[in-house]
Coordinates of C-alpha atoms and ligand atoms in Angstrom, one line a residue:
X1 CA 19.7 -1.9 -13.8
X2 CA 20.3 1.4 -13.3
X3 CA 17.6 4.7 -12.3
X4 CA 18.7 5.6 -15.9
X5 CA 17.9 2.8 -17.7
X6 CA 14.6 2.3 -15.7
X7 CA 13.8 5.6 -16.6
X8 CA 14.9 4.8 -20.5
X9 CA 13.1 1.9 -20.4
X10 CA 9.5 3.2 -19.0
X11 CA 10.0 5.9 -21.9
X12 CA 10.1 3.3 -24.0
X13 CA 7.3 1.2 -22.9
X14 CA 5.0 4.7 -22.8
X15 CA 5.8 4.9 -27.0
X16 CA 4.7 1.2 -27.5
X17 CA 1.4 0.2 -27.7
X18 CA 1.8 -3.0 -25.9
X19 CA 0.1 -1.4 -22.7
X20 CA -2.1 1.3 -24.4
X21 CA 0.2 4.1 -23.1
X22 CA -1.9 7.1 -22.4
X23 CA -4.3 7.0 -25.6
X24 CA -7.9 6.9 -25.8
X25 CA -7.5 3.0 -27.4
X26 CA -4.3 1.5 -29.0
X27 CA -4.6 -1.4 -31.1
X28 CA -1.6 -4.2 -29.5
X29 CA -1.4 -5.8 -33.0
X30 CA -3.0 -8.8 -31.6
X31 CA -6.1 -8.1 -32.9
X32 CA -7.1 -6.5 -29.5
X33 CA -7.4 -3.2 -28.9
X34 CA -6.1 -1.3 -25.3
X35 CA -8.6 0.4 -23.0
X36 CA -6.5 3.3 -22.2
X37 CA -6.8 5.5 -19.5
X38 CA -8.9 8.2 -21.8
X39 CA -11.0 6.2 -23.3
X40 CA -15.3 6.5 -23.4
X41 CA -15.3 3.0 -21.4
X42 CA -13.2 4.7 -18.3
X43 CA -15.5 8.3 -18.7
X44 CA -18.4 5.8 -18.8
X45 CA -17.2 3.9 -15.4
X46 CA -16.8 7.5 -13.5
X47 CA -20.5 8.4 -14.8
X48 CA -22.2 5.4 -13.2
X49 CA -20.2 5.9 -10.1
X50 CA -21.8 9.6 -9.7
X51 CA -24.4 10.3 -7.3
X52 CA -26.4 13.1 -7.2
X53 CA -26.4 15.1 -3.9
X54 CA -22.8 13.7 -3.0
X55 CA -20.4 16.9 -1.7
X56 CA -17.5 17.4 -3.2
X57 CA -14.1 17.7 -1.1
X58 CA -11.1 19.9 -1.7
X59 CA -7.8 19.5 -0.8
X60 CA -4.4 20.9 -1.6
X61 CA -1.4 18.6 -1.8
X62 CA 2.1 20.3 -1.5
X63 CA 5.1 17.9 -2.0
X64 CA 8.8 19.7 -0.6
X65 CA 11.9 19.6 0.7
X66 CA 11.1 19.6 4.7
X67 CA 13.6 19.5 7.8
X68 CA 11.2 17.2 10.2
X69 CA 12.2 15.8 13.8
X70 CA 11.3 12.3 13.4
X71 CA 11.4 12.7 17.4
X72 CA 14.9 13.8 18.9
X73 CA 16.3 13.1 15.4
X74 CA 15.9 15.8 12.5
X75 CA 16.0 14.7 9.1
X76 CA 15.9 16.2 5.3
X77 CA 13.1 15.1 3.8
X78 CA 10.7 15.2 1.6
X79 CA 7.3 15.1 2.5
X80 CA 3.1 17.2 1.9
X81 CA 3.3 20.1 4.1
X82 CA 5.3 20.3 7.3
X83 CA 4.2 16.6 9.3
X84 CA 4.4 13.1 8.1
X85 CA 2.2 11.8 7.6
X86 CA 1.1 14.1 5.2
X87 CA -2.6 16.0 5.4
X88 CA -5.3 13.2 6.9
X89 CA -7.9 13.5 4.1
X90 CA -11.8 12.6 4.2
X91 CA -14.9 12.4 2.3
X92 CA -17.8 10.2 2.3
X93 CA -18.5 7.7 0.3
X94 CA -19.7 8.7 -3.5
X95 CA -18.4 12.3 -2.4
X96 CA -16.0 14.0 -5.3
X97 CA -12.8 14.5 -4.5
X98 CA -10.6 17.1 -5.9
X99 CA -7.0 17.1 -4.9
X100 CA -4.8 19.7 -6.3
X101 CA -1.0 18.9 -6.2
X102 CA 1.5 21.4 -6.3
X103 CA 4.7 19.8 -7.0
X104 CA 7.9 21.5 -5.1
X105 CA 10.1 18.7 -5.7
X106 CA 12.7 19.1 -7.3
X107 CA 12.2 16.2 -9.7
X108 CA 8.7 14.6 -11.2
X109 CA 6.2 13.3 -9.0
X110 CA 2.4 11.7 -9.1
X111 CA 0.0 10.6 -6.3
X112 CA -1.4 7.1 -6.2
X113 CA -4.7 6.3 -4.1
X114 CA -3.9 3.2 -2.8
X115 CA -7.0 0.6 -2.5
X116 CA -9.5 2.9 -4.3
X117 CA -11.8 1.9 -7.4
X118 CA -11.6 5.3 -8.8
X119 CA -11.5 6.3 -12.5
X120 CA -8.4 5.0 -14.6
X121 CA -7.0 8.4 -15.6
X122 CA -6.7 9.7 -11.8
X123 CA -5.0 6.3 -10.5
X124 CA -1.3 8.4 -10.6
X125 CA 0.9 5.9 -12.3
X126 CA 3.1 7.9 -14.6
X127 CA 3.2 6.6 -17.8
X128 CA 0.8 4.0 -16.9
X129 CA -2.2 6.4 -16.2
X130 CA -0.8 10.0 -16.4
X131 CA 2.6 12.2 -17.4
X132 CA 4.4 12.8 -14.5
X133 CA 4.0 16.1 -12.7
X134 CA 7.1 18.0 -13.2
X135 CA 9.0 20.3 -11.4
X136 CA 7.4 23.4 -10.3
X137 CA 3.7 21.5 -12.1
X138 CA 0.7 20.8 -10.9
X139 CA -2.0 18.5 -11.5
X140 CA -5.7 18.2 -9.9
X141 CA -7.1 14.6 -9.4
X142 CA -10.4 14.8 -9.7
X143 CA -12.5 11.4 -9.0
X144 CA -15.3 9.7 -7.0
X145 CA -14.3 7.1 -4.2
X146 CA -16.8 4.7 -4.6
X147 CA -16.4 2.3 -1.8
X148 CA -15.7 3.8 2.3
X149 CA -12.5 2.2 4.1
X150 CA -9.0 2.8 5.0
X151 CA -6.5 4.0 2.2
X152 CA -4.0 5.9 1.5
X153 CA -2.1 8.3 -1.1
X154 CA 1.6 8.5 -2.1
X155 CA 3.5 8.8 -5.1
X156 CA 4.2 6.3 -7.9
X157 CA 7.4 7.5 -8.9
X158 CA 10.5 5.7 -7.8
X159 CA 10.8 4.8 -4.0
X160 CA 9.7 8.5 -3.1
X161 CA 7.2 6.7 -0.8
X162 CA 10.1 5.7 1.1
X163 CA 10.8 9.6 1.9
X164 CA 8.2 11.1 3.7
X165 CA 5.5 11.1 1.2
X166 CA 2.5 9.4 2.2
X167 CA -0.8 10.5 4.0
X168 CA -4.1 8.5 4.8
X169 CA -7.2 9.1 2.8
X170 CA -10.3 8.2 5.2
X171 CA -13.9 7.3 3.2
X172 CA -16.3 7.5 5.8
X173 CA -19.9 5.2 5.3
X174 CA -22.7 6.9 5.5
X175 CA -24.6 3.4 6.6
X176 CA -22.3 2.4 9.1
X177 CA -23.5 3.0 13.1
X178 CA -20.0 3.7 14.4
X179 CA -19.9 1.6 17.1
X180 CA -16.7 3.4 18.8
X181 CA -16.3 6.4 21.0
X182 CA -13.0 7.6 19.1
X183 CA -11.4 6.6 16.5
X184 CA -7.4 6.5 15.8
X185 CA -5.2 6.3 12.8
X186 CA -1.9 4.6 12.8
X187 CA 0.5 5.0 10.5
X188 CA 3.6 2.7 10.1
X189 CA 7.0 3.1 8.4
X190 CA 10.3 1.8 8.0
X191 CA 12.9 5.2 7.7
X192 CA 16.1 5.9 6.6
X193 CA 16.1 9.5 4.7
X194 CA 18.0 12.3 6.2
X195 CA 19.9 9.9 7.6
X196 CA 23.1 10.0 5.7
X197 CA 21.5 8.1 2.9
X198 CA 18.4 8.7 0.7
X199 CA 15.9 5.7 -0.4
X200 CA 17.4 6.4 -4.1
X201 CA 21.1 5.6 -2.6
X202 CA 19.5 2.6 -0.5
X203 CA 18.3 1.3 -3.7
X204 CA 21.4 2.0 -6.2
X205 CA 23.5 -0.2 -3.4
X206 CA 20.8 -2.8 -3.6
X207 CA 21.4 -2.9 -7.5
X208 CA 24.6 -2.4 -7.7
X209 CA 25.5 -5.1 -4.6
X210 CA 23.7 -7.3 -5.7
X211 CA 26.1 -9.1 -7.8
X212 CA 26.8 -12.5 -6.2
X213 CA 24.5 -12.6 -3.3
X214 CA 21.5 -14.8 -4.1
X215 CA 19.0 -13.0 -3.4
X216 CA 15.9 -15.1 -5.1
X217 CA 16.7 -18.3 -2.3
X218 CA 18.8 -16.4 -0.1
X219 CA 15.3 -13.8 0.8
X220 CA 17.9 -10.9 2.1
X221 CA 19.9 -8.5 0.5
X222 CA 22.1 -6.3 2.7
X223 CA 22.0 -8.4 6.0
X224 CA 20.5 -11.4 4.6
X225 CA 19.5 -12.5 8.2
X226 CA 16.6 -11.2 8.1
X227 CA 13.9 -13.4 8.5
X228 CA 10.9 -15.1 10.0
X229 CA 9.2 -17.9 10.8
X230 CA 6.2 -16.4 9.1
X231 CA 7.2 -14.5 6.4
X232 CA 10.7 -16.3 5.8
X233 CA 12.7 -13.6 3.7
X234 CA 11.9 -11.0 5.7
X235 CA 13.2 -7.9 4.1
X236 CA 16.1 -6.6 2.1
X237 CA 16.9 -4.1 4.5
X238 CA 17.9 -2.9 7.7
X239 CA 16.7 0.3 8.8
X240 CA 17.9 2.7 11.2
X241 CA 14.6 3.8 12.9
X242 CA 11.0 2.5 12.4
X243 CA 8.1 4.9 13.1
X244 CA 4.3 5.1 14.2
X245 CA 2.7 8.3 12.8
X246 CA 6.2 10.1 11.9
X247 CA 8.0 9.1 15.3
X248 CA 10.5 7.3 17.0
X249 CA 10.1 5.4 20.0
X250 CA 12.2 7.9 22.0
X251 CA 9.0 10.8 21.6
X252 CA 6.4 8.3 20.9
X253 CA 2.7 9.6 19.6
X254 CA 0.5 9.7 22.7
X255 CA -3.1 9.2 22.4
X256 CA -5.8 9.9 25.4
X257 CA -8.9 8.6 26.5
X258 CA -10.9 7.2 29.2
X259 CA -10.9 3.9 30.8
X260 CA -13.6 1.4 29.0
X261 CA -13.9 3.4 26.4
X262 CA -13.8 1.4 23.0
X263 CA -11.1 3.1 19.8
X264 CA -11.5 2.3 16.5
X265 CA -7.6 1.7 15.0
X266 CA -7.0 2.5 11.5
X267 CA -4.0 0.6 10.8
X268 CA -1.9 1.3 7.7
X269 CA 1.6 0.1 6.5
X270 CA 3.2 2.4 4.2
X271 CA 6.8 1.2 4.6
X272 CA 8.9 0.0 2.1
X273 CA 10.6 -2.8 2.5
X274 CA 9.2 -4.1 6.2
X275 CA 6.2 -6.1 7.7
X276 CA 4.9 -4.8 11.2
X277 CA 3.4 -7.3 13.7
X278 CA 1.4 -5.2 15.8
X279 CA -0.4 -5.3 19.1
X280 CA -1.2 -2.9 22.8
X281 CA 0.1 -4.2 26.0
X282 CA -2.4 -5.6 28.0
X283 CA -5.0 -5.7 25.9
X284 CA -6.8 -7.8 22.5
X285 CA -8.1 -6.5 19.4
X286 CA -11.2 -7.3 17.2
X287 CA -10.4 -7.0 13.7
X288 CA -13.6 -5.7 11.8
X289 CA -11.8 -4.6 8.2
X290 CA -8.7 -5.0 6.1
X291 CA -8.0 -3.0 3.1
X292 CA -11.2 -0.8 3.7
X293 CA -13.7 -4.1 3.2
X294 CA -15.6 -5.8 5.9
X295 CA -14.3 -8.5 7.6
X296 CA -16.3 -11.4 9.8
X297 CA -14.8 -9.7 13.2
X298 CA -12.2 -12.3 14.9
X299 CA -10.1 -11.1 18.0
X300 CA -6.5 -11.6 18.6
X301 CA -3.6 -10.5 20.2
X302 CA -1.6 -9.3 17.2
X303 CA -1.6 -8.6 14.0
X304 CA 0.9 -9.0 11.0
X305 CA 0.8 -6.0 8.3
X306 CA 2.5 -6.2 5.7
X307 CA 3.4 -3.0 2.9
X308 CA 0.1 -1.2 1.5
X309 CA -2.2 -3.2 3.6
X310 CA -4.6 -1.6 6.2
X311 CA -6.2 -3.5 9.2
X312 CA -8.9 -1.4 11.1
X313 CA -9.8 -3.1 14.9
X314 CA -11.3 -2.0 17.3
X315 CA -10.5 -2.4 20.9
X316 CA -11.8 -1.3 24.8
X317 CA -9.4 0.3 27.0
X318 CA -8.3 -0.5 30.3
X319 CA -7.2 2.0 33.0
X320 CA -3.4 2.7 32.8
X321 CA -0.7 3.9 30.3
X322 CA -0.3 1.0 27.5
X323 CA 2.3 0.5 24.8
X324 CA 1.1 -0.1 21.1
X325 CA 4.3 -2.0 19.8
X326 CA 4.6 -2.3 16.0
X327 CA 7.7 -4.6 15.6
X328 CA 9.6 -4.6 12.3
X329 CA 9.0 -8.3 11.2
X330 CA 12.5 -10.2 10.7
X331 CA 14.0 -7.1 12.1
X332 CA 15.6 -5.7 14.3
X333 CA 13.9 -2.4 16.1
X334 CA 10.2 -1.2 16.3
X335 CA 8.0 1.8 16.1
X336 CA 5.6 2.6 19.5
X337 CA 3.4 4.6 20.4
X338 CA 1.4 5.3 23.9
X339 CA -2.0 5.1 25.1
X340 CA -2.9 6.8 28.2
X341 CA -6.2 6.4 29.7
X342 CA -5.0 6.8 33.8
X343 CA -1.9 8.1 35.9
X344 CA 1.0 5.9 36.2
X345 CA 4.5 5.6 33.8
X346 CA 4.8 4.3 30.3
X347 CA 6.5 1.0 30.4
X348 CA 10.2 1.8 29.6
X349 CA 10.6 -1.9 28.0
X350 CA 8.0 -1.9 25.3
X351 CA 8.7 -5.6 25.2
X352 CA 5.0 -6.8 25.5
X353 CA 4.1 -10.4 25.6
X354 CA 0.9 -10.3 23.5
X355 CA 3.5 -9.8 20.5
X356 CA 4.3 -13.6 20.8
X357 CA 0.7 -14.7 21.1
X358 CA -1.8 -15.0 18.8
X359 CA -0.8 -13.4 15.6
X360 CA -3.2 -13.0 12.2
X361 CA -2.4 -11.9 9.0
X362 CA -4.9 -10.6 6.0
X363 CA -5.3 -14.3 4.7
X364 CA -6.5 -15.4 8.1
X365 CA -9.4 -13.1 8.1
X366 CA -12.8 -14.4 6.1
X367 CA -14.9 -11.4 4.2
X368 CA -18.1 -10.0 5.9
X369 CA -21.2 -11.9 3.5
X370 CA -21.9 -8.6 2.6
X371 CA -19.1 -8.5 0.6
X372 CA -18.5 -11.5 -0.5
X373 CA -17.8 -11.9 -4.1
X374 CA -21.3 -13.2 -6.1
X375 CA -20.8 -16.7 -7.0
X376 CA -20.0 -17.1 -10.7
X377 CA -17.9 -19.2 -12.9
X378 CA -14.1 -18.0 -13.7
X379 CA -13.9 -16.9 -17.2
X380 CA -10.1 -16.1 -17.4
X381 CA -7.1 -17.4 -15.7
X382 CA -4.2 -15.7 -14.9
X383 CA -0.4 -16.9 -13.0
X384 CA 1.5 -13.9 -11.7
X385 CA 4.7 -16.1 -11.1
X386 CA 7.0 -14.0 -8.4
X387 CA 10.8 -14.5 -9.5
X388 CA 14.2 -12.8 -8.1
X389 CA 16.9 -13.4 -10.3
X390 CA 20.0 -15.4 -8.6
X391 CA 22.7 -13.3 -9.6
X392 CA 21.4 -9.1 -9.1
X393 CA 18.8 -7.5 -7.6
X394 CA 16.5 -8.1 -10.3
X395 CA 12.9 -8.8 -9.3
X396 CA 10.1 -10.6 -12.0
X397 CA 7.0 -11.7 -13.1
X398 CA 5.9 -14.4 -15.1
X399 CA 10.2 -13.8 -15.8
X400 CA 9.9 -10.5 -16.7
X401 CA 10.9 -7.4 -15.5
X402 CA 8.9 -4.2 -15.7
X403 CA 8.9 -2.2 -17.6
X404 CA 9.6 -5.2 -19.8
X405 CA 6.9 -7.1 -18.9
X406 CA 3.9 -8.6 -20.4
X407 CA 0.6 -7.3 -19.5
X408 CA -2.5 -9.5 -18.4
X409 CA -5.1 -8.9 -20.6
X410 CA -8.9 -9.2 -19.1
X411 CA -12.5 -8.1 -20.7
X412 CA -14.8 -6.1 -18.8
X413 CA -17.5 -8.0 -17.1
X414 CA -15.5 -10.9 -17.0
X415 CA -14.8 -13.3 -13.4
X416 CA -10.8 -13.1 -13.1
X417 CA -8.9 -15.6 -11.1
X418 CA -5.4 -14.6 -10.6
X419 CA -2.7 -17.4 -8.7
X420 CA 0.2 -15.9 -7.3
X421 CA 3.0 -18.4 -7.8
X422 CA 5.9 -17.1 -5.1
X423 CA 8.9 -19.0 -6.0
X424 CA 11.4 -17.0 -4.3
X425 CA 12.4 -17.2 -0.4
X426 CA 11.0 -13.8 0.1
X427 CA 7.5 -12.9 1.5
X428 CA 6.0 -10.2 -1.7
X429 CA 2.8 -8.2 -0.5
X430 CA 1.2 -8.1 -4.3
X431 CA -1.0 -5.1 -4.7
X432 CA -3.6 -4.5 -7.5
X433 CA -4.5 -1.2 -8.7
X434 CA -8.6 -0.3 -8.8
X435 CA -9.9 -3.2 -7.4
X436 CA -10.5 -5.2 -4.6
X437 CA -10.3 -9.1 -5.1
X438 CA -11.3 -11.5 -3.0
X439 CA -9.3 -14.2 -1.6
X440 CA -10.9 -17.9 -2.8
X441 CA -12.9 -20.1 -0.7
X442 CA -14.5 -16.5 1.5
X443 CA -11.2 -14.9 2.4
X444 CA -11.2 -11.4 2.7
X445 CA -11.6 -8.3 0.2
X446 CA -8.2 -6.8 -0.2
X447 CA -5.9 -5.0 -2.6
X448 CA -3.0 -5.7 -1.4
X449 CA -1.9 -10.1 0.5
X450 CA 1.2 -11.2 1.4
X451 CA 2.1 -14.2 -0.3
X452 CA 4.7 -15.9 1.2
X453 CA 7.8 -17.9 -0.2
X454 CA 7.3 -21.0 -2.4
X455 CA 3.6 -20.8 -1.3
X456 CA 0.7 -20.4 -4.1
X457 CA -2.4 -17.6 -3.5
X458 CA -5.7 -17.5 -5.8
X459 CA -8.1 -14.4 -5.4
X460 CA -10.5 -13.7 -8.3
X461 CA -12.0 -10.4 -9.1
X462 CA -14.5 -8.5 -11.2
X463 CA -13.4 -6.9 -14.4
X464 CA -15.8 -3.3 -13.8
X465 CA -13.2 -0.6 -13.6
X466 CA -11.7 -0.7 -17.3
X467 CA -8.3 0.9 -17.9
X468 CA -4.7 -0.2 -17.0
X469 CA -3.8 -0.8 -13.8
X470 CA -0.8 -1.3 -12.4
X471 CA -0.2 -4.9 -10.6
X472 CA 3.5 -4.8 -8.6
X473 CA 4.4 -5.9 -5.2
X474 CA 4.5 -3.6 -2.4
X475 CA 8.0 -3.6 -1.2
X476 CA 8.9 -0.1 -3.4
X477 CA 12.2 -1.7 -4.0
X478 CA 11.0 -4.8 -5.8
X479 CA 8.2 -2.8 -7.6
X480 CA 11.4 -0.6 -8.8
X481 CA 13.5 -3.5 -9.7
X482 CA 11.0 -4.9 -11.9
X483 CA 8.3 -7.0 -10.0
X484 CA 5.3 -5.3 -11.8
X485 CA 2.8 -5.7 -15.0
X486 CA -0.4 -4.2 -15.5
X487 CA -3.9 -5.6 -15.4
X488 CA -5.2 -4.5 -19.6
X489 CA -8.4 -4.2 -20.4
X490 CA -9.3 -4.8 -23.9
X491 CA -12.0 -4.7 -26.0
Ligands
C2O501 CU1 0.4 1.8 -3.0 CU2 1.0 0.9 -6.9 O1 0.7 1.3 -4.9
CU502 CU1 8.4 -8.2 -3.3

């Protein structure tokens, strides 16, 4: 499938009622009618979530062409202001935001607020939720983040995420003591623009490559090696440098402190196409949230993160200059960055042995009671059935690609159990738009788990945001060759 046809097809799919397009209601001919993006239901939603004497926070998003050292390498790129990350942004929970984006691209773009609840028509999905921003546009997202955490923004159109577009969005709680002296946010990527090909190329090889390799058993595209013993298929590519917070391990990110005192980590994953286990020499981490929610805190030595997921941990420094590895799973190469509490030289071999200890991923982790889904019966059922096609690079679900795909209707105030049936070789980090399920049996609150090859995954979740919601997996290039739906509400 080409970017053309993709394009053709969303165009398509945004004309036909089947998902509600961008109407006020659309009636599916099925005797159900779509709860579209501007509909009373989705105006209603954003009232209740209003608080009065909340702030409102303003912000200014600029997405352009950029020339950024990635750290003795300078790249083209495209990226929110001059850094990547882009802008660190920050309100407190039940504050207002308001976002303007000024788009300097030269093609369409849209932001995405990855992990938040927030009103259906600011959720940045072009055609989904919104028209694209176009060229020379602009656009102000204007919403309330209802629940505090860890999350972060990026655009929804095409793998631009894989440029340098992508920033973390930090909702403080006003409730919570802050039981940390400083607090650190971590930002991990897989990177190959500027360097002689762009995540658009990357992509059309993928596609157009993909006749003959197998890539639904085989779990690797270009370098089909790539695997794990925990994720199997590890990836679909191989990338020339992996970052932490915009840099390469030649001129890591340096952060400072003083011995014994205890960081906060806000971890976030917004590569493409590459898991990150993560951990600091010398030293163990306590794991108090993952996708913004609660978690009951359980230490370890490292942590696996896959794409859109965010781990927060908190951990006490020693005296001494420590790496903070984050190894690209299945891969080869890994991002780094250095934490320096003393004197003495950073380790020139960042090979650290708490990387082969102890490692926990999101559905190891067991939700705080607080939030802990109520107990309640499951009114609707829903597989998600995660398919690669054997013969191009062709990604499904329930068989389907998107845009060509069949949504999964829910009613509001219904219990929603969704099972993610993986029957590929690949691990698939599935993400849900405006809402934060929670993985059966107590596991945590997320938006985004990793569900590994041939292996089955139930969450369930409360139908109380109404709209249409995007539902893909978080490698960009599977989302982009088909391996998302939507979540419809009807009435
Ligand atoms: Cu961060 Cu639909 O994605
Ligand atoms: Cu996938």
């Amino acid at each position: 499938m080409t970017r053309r046809t993709f394009v053709r097809g969303i165009a398509v799919l945004a004309g036909a009622a089947a998902t509600g397009g961008l109407a006020a209601c659309t009636n599916s001919g099925s005797g159900q009618t779509s709860v579209g993006p501007r509909s009373a239901a989705v105006a209603e939603a954003e009232r209740a979530r209003r608080v009065a004497g909340r702030s409102t926070v303003t912000a200014r998003l600029t997405p352009r062409p950029v020339t950024f050292d990635l750290g003795g390498r300078t790249v083209e790129t495209w990226a929110y202001g001059d850094q990547v990350p882009g802008p660190l942004l920050r309100a407190t929970a039940g504050d207002l935001l308001k976002v303007t984006v000024d788009n300097q691209l030269p093609t369409d773009t849209s932001v995405h607020w990855h992990g938040l609840a927030l009103r259906n028509d600011m959720d940045g999905v072009p055609h989904i939720t919104q028209d694209p921003i176009a060229a020379a546009g602009s656009f102000t997202y204007e919403f309330v983040a209802p629940d505090p955490g860890t999350y972060f923004y990026h655009p929804h159109t095409g793998v631009q995420l894989d440029r340098g577009l992508y920033g973390v969005l930090v909702i403080d709680d006003p409730a919570e003591p802050g039981a940390y002296d400083d607090e650190w946010v971590v930002v991990l990527d897989d990177w190959v623009d500027g360097t002689g090909r762009t995540p658009d190329d990357v992509l059309a090889e993928l596609t157009s490559n993909g006749g003959g390799m197998d890539h639904g058993s085989m779990g690797g595209g270009m370098g089909g090696s790539m695997s794990s013993p925990l994720l199997g298929g590890a990836g679909d590519v191989d990338y020339p440098h992996y970052l932490v917070n915009g840099r390469t391990p030649d001129a890591p990110h340096q952060f400072t402190a003083r011995p014994g005192q205890r960081v906060r980590v806000r971890f976030v994953n917004a590569g493409t196409d590459t898991a990150f286990r993560v951990a600091v020499g010398g030293h163990r981490m306590t794991v108090t949230h993952s996708d913004g929610f609660p978690v009951t805190p359980v230490t370890t030595d490292a942590l696996l993160i896959g794409m859109g997921e965010r781990v927060d941990v908190t951990l006490t420094l020693d005296d001494g200059v420590f790496p903070l590895v984050a190894s690209a799973e299945g891969k080869r190469g890994q991002g780094r960055a250095l934490i320096r509490t003393g004197g003495g030289v950073s380790p020139a071999d960042a090979t650290i042995s708490e990387l082969s200890r102890q490692v926990l991923l999101g559905t190891d982790l067991i939700a705080a009671e607080a939030v802990l889904l109520p107990d309640g019966d499951v009114d609707r059922r829903h597989d998600v059935a995660l398919g690669g096609s054997m013969s191009r690079y062709r990604w499904t679900i329930n068989g389907r690609a998107f845009p060509d795909s069949r949504p999964l209707p829910v009613r509001s105030g219904e219990r929603v159990r969704l099972r993610f049936i993986n029957q590929t070789m690949m691990f698939h980090p599935m993400h849900l738009h405006g809402h934060t399920f929670g993985l059966v049996d107590g596991g945590a609150r997320k938006d985004t788990v990793i569900v590994r090859p041939m292996e089955s995954l139930e969450v369930d979740l409360d139908a109380d945001n109404p709209g249409q919601w995007a539902l893909h997996c978080h490698n960009i290039l599977h989302a982009e060759a088909g391996m998302m739906t939507t979540l419809s509400y009807r009435t």
